[in-house]
mmCIF file of C-alpha atoms in Angstrom:
data_model
loop_
_atom_site.group_PDB
_atom_site.id
_atom_site.type_symbol
_atom_site.label_atom_id
_atom_site.label_comp_id
_atom_site.label_asym_id
_atom_site.label_seq_id
_atom_site.Cartn_x
_atom_site.Cartn_y
_atom_site.Cartn_z
ATOM 1 C CA MET A 1 7.816 27.646 8.671
ATOM 2 C CA SER A 2 8.035 24.303 6.865
ATOM 3 C CA ASN A 3 4.931 22.151 6.548
ATOM 4 C CA LEU A 4 7.055 18.993 6.899
ATOM 5 C CA SER A 5 6.941 17.211 10.246
ATOM 6 C CA LEU A 6 8.963 14.123 9.297
ATOM 7 C CA ILE A 7 11.016 12.583 6.481
ATOM 8 C CA ILE A 8 11.007 8.776 6.351
ATOM 9 C CA GLU A 9 13.698 6.950 4.370
ATOM 10 C CA GLU A 10 12.999 3.602 2.731
ATOM 11 C CA ARG A 11 14.546 0.733 4.743
ATOM 12 C CA ALA A 12 15.402 -2.744 3.439
ATOM 13 C CA ALA A 13 13.192 -5.581 4.687
ATOM 14 C CA ASP A 14 13.143 -9.279 3.860
ATOM 15 C CA ILE A 15 9.791 -10.907 2.972
ATOM 16 C CA GLY A 16 11.021 -14.460 2.470
ATOM 17 C CA ASN A 17 12.738 -14.844 -0.887
ATOM 18 C CA PHE A 18 12.308 -11.193 -1.791
ATOM 19 C CA MET A 19 13.751 -7.900 -0.520
ATOM 20 C CA VAL A 20 11.502 -4.845 -0.282
ATOM 21 C CA GLY A 21 11.810 -1.244 0.844
ATOM 22 C CA ARG A 22 9.824 -0.701 4.039
ATOM 23 C CA LEU A 23 8.272 2.778 4.357
ATOM 24 C CA LEU A 24 5.613 2.386 7.047
ATOM 25 C CA PRO A 25 5.355 1.728 9.952
ATOM 26 C CA PHE A 26 8.159 3.944 11.239
ATOM 27 C CA ARG A 27 9.096 4.275 14.916
ATOM 28 C CA GLN A 28 8.228 8.002 14.990
ATOM 29 C CA LYS A 29 5.154 7.628 12.801
ATOM 30 C CA ARG A 30 3.237 4.365 13.037
ATOM 31 C CA MET A 31 0.393 5.404 10.711
ATOM 32 C CA VAL A 32 -0.676 8.202 8.342
ATOM 33 C CA GLY A 33 -4.462 8.470 8.602
ATOM 34 C CA PRO A 34 -5.644 4.839 8.266
ATOM 35 C CA PHE A 35 -2.502 3.791 6.312
ATOM 36 C CA ALA A 36 -0.593 1.360 8.536
ATOM 37 C CA PHE A 37 2.009 -0.243 6.279
ATOM 38 C CA ILE A 38 3.679 0.459 2.925
ATOM 39 C CA ASP A 39 6.264 -1.731 1.182
ATOM 40 C CA HIS A 40 7.976 -0.697 -2.053
ATOM 41 C CA MET A 41 8.647 -3.912 -4.012
ATOM 42 C CA GLY A 42 11.553 -3.705 -6.427
ATOM 43 C CA PRO A 43 12.230 -2.902 -9.084
ATOM 44 C CA ALA A 44 13.491 -6.497 -8.983
ATOM 45 C CA ASN A 45 14.894 -8.031 -12.141
ATOM 46 C CA LEU A 46 14.182 -11.728 -11.760
ATOM 47 C CA LYS A 47 15.924 -14.383 -13.848
ATOM 48 C CA ALA A 48 14.220 -17.419 -15.355
ATOM 49 C CA GLY A 49 13.323 -19.673 -12.439
ATOM 50 C CA GLU A 50 13.599 -16.793 -9.955
ATOM 51 C CA ASN A 51 10.095 -15.920 -8.804
ATOM 52 C CA LEU A 52 7.930 -14.255 -6.198
ATOM 53 C CA ASP A 53 6.501 -16.960 -3.944
ATOM 54 C CA VAL A 54 4.739 -15.785 -0.808
ATOM 55 C CA PRO A 55 2.924 -18.862 0.568
ATOM 56 C CA PRO A 56 -0.494 -18.620 2.257
ATOM 57 C CA HIS A 57 -0.444 -16.252 5.244
ATOM 58 C CA PRO A 58 -3.228 -14.682 7.318
ATOM 59 C CA HIS A 59 -4.471 -11.124 7.857
ATOM 60 C CA ILE A 60 -7.018 -9.552 10.193
ATOM 61 C CA GLY A 61 -8.282 -6.005 10.771
ATOM 62 C CA LEU A 62 -7.062 -4.412 7.539
ATOM 63 C CA SER A 63 -7.473 -4.034 3.800
ATOM 64 C CA THR A 64 -4.517 -4.699 1.497
ATOM 65 C CA LEU A 65 -3.980 -2.560 -1.588
ATOM 66 C CA THR A 66 -1.646 -3.945 -4.257
ATOM 67 C CA PHE A 67 -0.624 -1.562 -7.052
ATOM 68 C CA LEU A 68 2.000 -2.628 -9.609
ATOM 69 C CA PHE A 69 4.180 -0.454 -11.865
ATOM 70 C CA GLU A 70 5.724 -3.442 -13.673
ATOM 71 C CA GLY A 71 5.248 -7.188 -13.696
ATOM 72 C CA SER A 72 2.453 -9.484 -12.630
ATOM 73 C CA ILE A 73 1.288 -11.387 -9.529
ATOM 74 C CA ILE A 74 -1.239 -14.187 -9.111
ATOM 75 C CA HIS A 75 -3.349 -13.587 -6.005
ATOM 76 C CA LYS A 76 -5.172 -16.544 -4.443
ATOM 77 C CA ASP A 77 -7.205 -16.310 -1.257
ATOM 78 C CA SER A 78 -9.411 -18.311 1.098
ATOM 79 C CA LEU A 79 -12.567 -16.824 -0.483
ATOM 80 C CA GLY A 80 -11.667 -18.841 -3.596
ATOM 81 C CA THR A 81 -10.380 -15.815 -5.538
ATOM 82 C CA GLU A 82 -7.675 -16.460 -8.122
ATOM 83 C CA ILE A 83 -6.743 -13.416 -10.173
ATOM 84 C CA GLU A 84 -3.746 -11.920 -11.962
ATOM 85 C CA ILE A 85 -2.916 -8.327 -11.128
ATOM 86 C CA LYS A 86 -1.120 -6.272 -13.774
ATOM 87 C CA PRO A 87 0.281 -2.718 -13.732
ATOM 88 C CA GLY A 88 -2.251 0.040 -13.063
ATOM 89 C CA ALA A 89 -4.987 -2.240 -11.687
ATOM 90 C CA VAL A 90 -5.863 -2.478 -7.979
ATOM 91 C CA ASN A 91 -6.275 -5.575 -5.824
ATOM 92 C CA TRP A 92 -8.227 -4.575 -2.700
ATOM 93 C CA MET A 93 -8.589 -7.365 -0.153
ATOM 94 C CA THR A 94 -10.389 -6.711 3.132
ATOM 95 C CA ALA A 95 -9.374 -9.213 5.791
ATOM 96 C CA GLY A 96 -11.885 -8.283 8.500
ATOM 97 C CA LYS A 97 -12.111 -11.196 10.961
ATOM 98 C CA GLY A 98 -9.649 -13.245 8.918
ATOM 99 C CA ILE A 99 -8.476 -14.096 5.429
ATOM 100 C CA VAL A 100 -5.545 -16.101 4.039
ATOM 101 C CA HIS A 101 -3.829 -15.402 0.712
ATOM 102 C CA SER A 102 -0.788 -16.264 -1.385
ATOM 103 C CA GLU A 103 1.085 -14.169 -3.945
ATOM 104 C CA ARG A 104 3.129 -15.787 -6.686
ATOM 105 C CA THR A 105 4.637 -15.185 -10.116
ATOM 106 C CA PRO A 106 2.205 -16.498 -12.782
ATOM 107 C CA ASN A 107 3.120 -19.860 -14.357
ATOM 108 C CA TYR A 108 3.647 -18.365 -17.828
ATOM 109 C CA LEU A 109 6.390 -16.058 -16.469
ATOM 110 C CA ARG A 110 8.193 -18.437 -14.118
ATOM 111 C CA GLU A 111 10.792 -19.591 -16.668
ATOM 112 C CA LYS A 112 11.285 -16.145 -18.227
ATOM 113 C CA GLU A 113 13.209 -13.033 -17.245
ATOM 114 C CA LYS A 114 10.857 -10.454 -15.717
ATOM 115 C CA THR A 115 10.704 -7.344 -13.575
ATOM 116 C CA LEU A 116 8.500 -6.895 -10.521
ATOM 117 C CA HIS A 117 7.875 -3.406 -9.183
ATOM 118 C CA GLY A 118 5.018 -1.969 -7.148
ATOM 119 C CA LEU A 119 3.547 -0.936 -3.827
ATOM 120 C CA GLN A 120 1.897 -3.104 -1.193
ATOM 121 C CA ILE A 121 -0.174 -1.178 1.310
ATOM 122 C CA TRP A 122 -2.194 -2.003 4.419
ATOM 123 C CA VAL A 123 -5.105 0.204 5.420
ATOM 124 C CA ALA A 124 -6.465 -0.358 8.931
ATOM 125 C CA LEU A 125 -10.193 -0.912 9.327
ATOM 126 C CA PRO A 126 -12.404 1.213 11.589
ATOM 127 C CA LYS A 127 -13.000 -0.459 14.963
ATOM 128 C CA ASP A 128 -16.626 -1.360 14.169
ATOM 129 C CA LEU A 129 -15.514 -3.180 10.981
ATOM 130 C CA GLU A 130 -12.446 -5.040 12.342
ATOM 131 C CA LYS A 131 -14.435 -8.285 12.530
ATOM 132 C CA MET A 132 -16.429 -7.927 9.310
ATOM 133 C CA ASP A 133 -16.593 -10.797 6.831
ATOM 134 C CA PRO A 134 -13.633 -10.780 4.423
ATOM 135 C CA THR A 135 -14.110 -9.474 0.861
ATOM 136 C CA PHE A 136 -12.031 -9.094 -2.302
ATOM 137 C CA SER A 137 -12.307 -6.581 -5.171
ATOM 138 C CA HIS A 138 -10.268 -6.200 -8.359
ATOM 139 C CA ILE A 139 -10.478 -2.846 -10.155
ATOM 140 C CA GLU A 140 -9.077 -2.612 -13.668
ATOM 141 C CA LYS A 141 -6.693 0.149 -14.724
ATOM 142 C CA ASP A 142 -9.249 1.930 -16.937
ATOM 143 C CA GLU A 143 -11.782 2.127 -14.068
ATOM 144 C CA ILE A 144 -9.485 4.380 -11.981
ATOM 145 C CA PRO A 145 -10.358 8.111 -12.274
ATOM 146 C CA GLN A 146 -7.644 9.902 -14.312
ATOM 147 C CA TRP A 147 -7.291 13.516 -15.409
ATOM 148 C CA GLU A 148 -4.698 16.118 -16.416
ATOM 149 C CA ASN A 149 -4.102 19.620 -15.131
ATOM 150 C CA ASP A 150 -1.357 21.948 -16.395
ATOM 151 C CA GLY A 151 1.177 19.283 -17.394
ATOM 152 C CA VAL A 152 0.484 16.983 -14.440
ATOM 153 C CA SER A 153 -1.501 13.757 -14.766
ATOM 154 C CA TYR A 154 -3.508 12.560 -11.765
ATOM 155 C CA LYS A 155 -4.949 9.173 -10.778
ATOM 156 C CA LEU A 156 -7.262 8.738 -7.802
ATOM 157 C CA ILE A 157 -6.310 5.144 -7.057
ATOM 158 C CA ALA A 158 -8.426 4.818 -3.902
ATOM 159 C CA GLY A 159 -10.691 6.965 -1.762
ATOM 160 C CA LYS A 160 -12.152 10.432 -2.253
ATOM 161 C CA ALA A 161 -10.454 13.702 -3.268
ATOM 162 C CA PHE A 162 -10.780 16.476 -5.892
ATOM 163 C CA ASN A 163 -14.586 15.963 -5.824
ATOM 164 C CA LYS A 164 -13.971 12.526 -7.306
ATOM 165 C CA LYS A 165 -14.339 9.006 -5.961
ATOM 166 C CA SER A 166 -12.387 5.862 -6.852
ATOM 167 C CA PRO A 167 -14.401 2.638 -7.336
ATOM 168 C CA VAL A 168 -12.114 0.853 -4.849
ATOM 169 C CA PRO A 169 -14.533 -0.017 -1.974
ATOM 170 C CA VAL A 170 -12.699 1.601 0.955
ATOM 171 C CA HIS A 171 -14.066 1.539 4.512
ATOM 172 C CA SER A 172 -13.039 4.965 5.841
ATOM 173 C CA ASP A 173 -12.243 8.502 4.655
ATOM 174 C CA LEU A 174 -8.930 8.285 2.807
ATOM 175 C CA TYR A 175 -7.115 9.022 -0.450
ATOM 176 C CA PHE A 176 -4.299 7.460 -2.451
ATOM 177 C CA ILE A 177 -3.344 9.630 -5.438
ATOM 178 C CA GLU A 178 -0.719 9.367 -8.182
ATOM 179 C CA LEU A 179 0.801 12.520 -9.734
ATOM 180 C CA LYS A 180 3.111 12.446 -12.765
ATOM 181 C CA SER A 181 4.759 15.601 -14.128
ATOM 182 C CA THR A 182 6.088 16.356 -17.618
ATOM 183 C CA LYS A 183 7.598 19.741 -16.655
ATOM 184 C CA ARG A 184 8.716 21.514 -13.492
ATOM 185 C CA GLN A 185 5.465 22.459 -11.878
ATOM 186 C CA LYS A 186 4.171 24.055 -8.682
ATOM 187 C CA ILE A 187 1.490 21.918 -7.017
ATOM 188 C CA SER A 188 -1.035 23.351 -4.577
ATOM 189 C CA ILE A 189 -3.648 20.777 -3.649
ATOM 190 C CA GLY A 190 -4.157 21.297 0.081
ATOM 191 C CA LYS A 191 -7.801 22.289 -0.304
ATOM 192 C CA HIS A 192 -8.496 18.833 -1.797
ATOM 193 C CA LEU A 193 -6.910 16.864 1.059
ATOM 194 C CA TYR A 194 -8.031 16.148 4.632
ATOM 195 C CA GLY A 195 -6.880 14.402 7.789
ATOM 196 C CA GLU A 196 -3.229 13.353 7.905
ATOM 197 C CA SER A 197 -1.228 13.462 4.681
ATOM 198 C CA ALA A 198 2.083 12.169 3.340
ATOM 199 C CA LEU A 199 3.890 12.100 0.008
ATOM 200 C CA TYR A 200 6.021 9.271 -1.393
ATOM 201 C CA ILE A 201 8.551 10.034 -4.153
ATOM 202 C CA LEU A 202 8.874 7.117 -6.573
ATOM 203 C CA GLU A 203 11.061 8.866 -9.165
ATOM 204 C CA GLY A 204 12.274 12.383 -9.870
ATOM 205 C CA LYS A 205 12.554 15.194 -7.329
ATOM 206 C CA ILE A 206 10.400 17.398 -5.102
ATOM 207 C CA TYR A 207 11.201 20.947 -3.961
ATOM 208 C CA ASN A 208 9.740 22.431 -0.791
ATOM 209 C CA GLU A 209 10.884 25.661 0.859
ATOM 210 C CA ASN A 210 14.435 25.697 -0.590
ATOM 211 C CA HIS A 211 14.986 21.989 0.047
ATOM 212 C CA SER A 212 15.004 19.184 -2.506
ATOM 213 C CA TYR A 213 13.844 15.624 -1.831
ATOM 214 C CA ASP A 214 14.718 12.465 -3.742
ATOM 215 C CA PRO A 215 13.153 9.050 -4.459
ATOM 216 C CA LYS A 216 12.582 6.481 -1.702
ATOM 217 C CA GLN A 217 11.487 9.125 0.793
ATOM 218 C CA ILE A 218 8.126 9.758 2.449
ATOM 219 C CA LEU A 219 7.456 13.363 3.422
ATOM 220 C CA VAL A 220 4.866 13.627 6.208
ATOM 221 C CA ALA A 221 2.933 16.909 6.328
ATOM 222 C CA LYS A 222 2.064 18.743 9.518
ATOM 223 C CA ASP A 223 -1.176 19.926 7.963
ATOM 224 C CA ALA A 224 -2.780 18.387 4.855
ATOM 225 C CA THR A 225 -4.484 21.679 4.001
ATOM 226 C CA LEU A 226 -1.109 23.389 3.444
ATOM 227 C CA CYS A 227 0.111 20.911 0.811
ATOM 228 C CA GLU A 228 2.264 22.990 -1.574
ATOM 229 C CA PHE A 229 5.471 21.929 -3.320
ATOM 230 C CA GLU A 230 7.204 21.828 -6.720
ATOM 231 C CA MET A 231 7.670 18.728 -8.854
ATOM 232 C CA GLU A 232 10.685 18.396 -11.146
ATOM 233 C CA GLU A 233 9.904 17.241 -14.687
ATOM 234 C CA ASN A 234 9.406 13.469 -15.124
ATOM 235 C CA THR A 235 8.605 12.994 -11.436
ATOM 236 C CA THR A 236 6.127 10.450 -10.048
ATOM 237 C CA ILE A 237 4.750 10.788 -6.536
ATOM 238 C CA TYR A 238 1.995 9.217 -4.444
ATOM 239 C CA ILE A 239 0.022 11.270 -1.925
ATOM 240 C CA PHE A 240 -1.843 9.289 0.703
ATOM 241 C CA GLY A 241 -3.671 9.896 3.933
ATOM 242 C CA GLY A 242 -7.063 10.533 5.446
ATOM 243 C CA GLU A 243 -8.875 10.751 8.733
ATOM 244 C CA LYS A 244 -7.077 9.305 11.730
ATOM 245 C CA PHE A 245 -8.916 6.771 13.906
ATOM 246 C CA PRO A 246 -9.650 7.759 17.531
ATOM 247 C CA GLU A 247 -8.036 4.529 18.824
ATOM 248 C CA GLU A 248 -4.438 3.354 18.424
ATOM 249 C CA ARG A 249 -3.760 0.314 16.248
ATOM 250 C CA ILE A 250 -1.464 -2.576 17.159
ATOM 251 C CA ILE A 251 0.491 -4.016 14.231
ATOM 252 C CA HIS A 252 1.848 -7.487 14.900
ATOM 253 C CA TRP A 253 3.174 -9.646 12.035
ATOM 254 C CA ASN A 254 0.334 -9.671 9.459
ATOM 255 C CA PHE A 255 -2.312 -8.586 11.935
ATOM 256 C CA VAL A 256 -3.736 -5.128 12.659
ATOM 257 C CA ALA A 257 -6.136 -4.658 15.579
ATOM 258 C CA SER A 258 -7.392 -2.190 18.165
ATOM 259 C CA SER A 259 -6.576 -4.559 21.063
ATOM 260 C CA LYS A 260 -3.911 -7.076 22.101
ATOM 261 C CA GLU A 261 -6.654 -9.634 22.796
ATOM 262 C CA ILE A 262 -7.680 -9.695 19.133
ATOM 263 C CA ILE A 263 -4.021 -10.168 18.108
ATOM 264 C CA THR A 264 -3.511 -12.995 20.653
ATOM 265 C CA GLU A 265 -6.654 -14.744 19.438
ATOM 266 C CA ALA A 266 -5.500 -14.480 15.787
ATOM 267 C CA ARG A 267 -2.070 -15.908 16.685
ATOM 268 C CA GLU A 268 -3.700 -18.900 18.373
ATOM 269 C CA ARG A 269 -6.039 -19.469 15.439
ATOM 270 C CA TRP A 270 -3.135 -19.448 12.972
ATOM 271 C CA LYS A 271 -1.001 -21.685 15.212
ATOM 272 C CA LYS A 272 -3.866 -24.222 15.300
ATOM 273 C CA GLN A 273 -4.492 -23.759 11.541
ATOM 274 C CA GLU A 274 -8.077 -22.668 12.181
ATOM 275 C CA PHE A 275 -8.067 -19.930 9.525
ATOM 276 C CA PRO A 276 -9.824 -20.810 6.232
ATOM 277 C CA LYS A 277 -7.598 -22.484 3.620
ATOM 278 C CA VAL A 278 -6.569 -21.221 0.178
ATOM 279 C CA PRO A 279 -7.874 -23.713 -2.418
ATOM 280 C CA GLY A 280 -5.041 -25.486 -4.245
ATOM 281 C CA GLU A 281 -2.338 -24.401 -1.769
ATOM 282 C CA THR A 282 -0.747 -26.778 0.735
ATOM 283 C CA ASP A 283 2.190 -24.875 2.283
ATOM 284 C CA PHE A 284 1.893 -21.838 4.571
ATOM 285 C CA VAL A 285 3.941 -19.231 6.417
ATOM 286 C CA PRO A 286 4.512 -20.416 10.012
ATOM 287 C CA LEU A 287 3.687 -18.153 12.951
ATOM 288 C CA PRO A 288 6.804 -16.201 14.034
ATOM 289 C CA ASN A 289 7.887 -16.302 17.675
#
């Protein structure tokens, strides 16, 4: 009996002047634990003058997790944050009742050739925290718990697992873990996981019960506690999941909420430009129909 309940293929999506691979939400699986949305950015080889420019746009009811493999992004938000994120670091922005942010290529790279590659993730907030005040945290690469076990290197990017805790200030029980292999290796980590669980293959290959799985796929487990598989050598995967919320979440544009009323209110606020502004930014992403 296979422990896989669903295989999700990466699907192309347009985020303005940039194409990404959309992984979540998926029509048969809207969320995995509190994880509501995952985009795989790139790898995009950008020419001189070709840049990432996502103008100010709003969020409510979620935390964003930005994790880069290559390249650099300047994050600016309505709290007054302005910070450059580089590979291996984590930007963790909690929108709560409302935040606005922009994401752009840094000035020093705009007229150079560069590569941009990473993951952008939304984690829904528990119902009692949906309307909390917004916050922002930046965690440097060397602050992330890292360890090795039998030829596999692990990073606990966010959450709790393996009796370890990431410094990323999450708001519910979850985990986001990187595994990198140097040799073909059997992995059995079910006892360290909880709630719902899924596995994203960035590069390499995974074997599970006489089947092989390739990059740009998410494998959703039926039971996190049965998580066993083999990694091919030079494979990188991300395992994510956690405890599911008792209530459904509505995902509409950049908003995540437990009710349609909260979404409608956020739409009206953005339409009337009542969200806080990002200092130094004048343009914005208009509300879609």
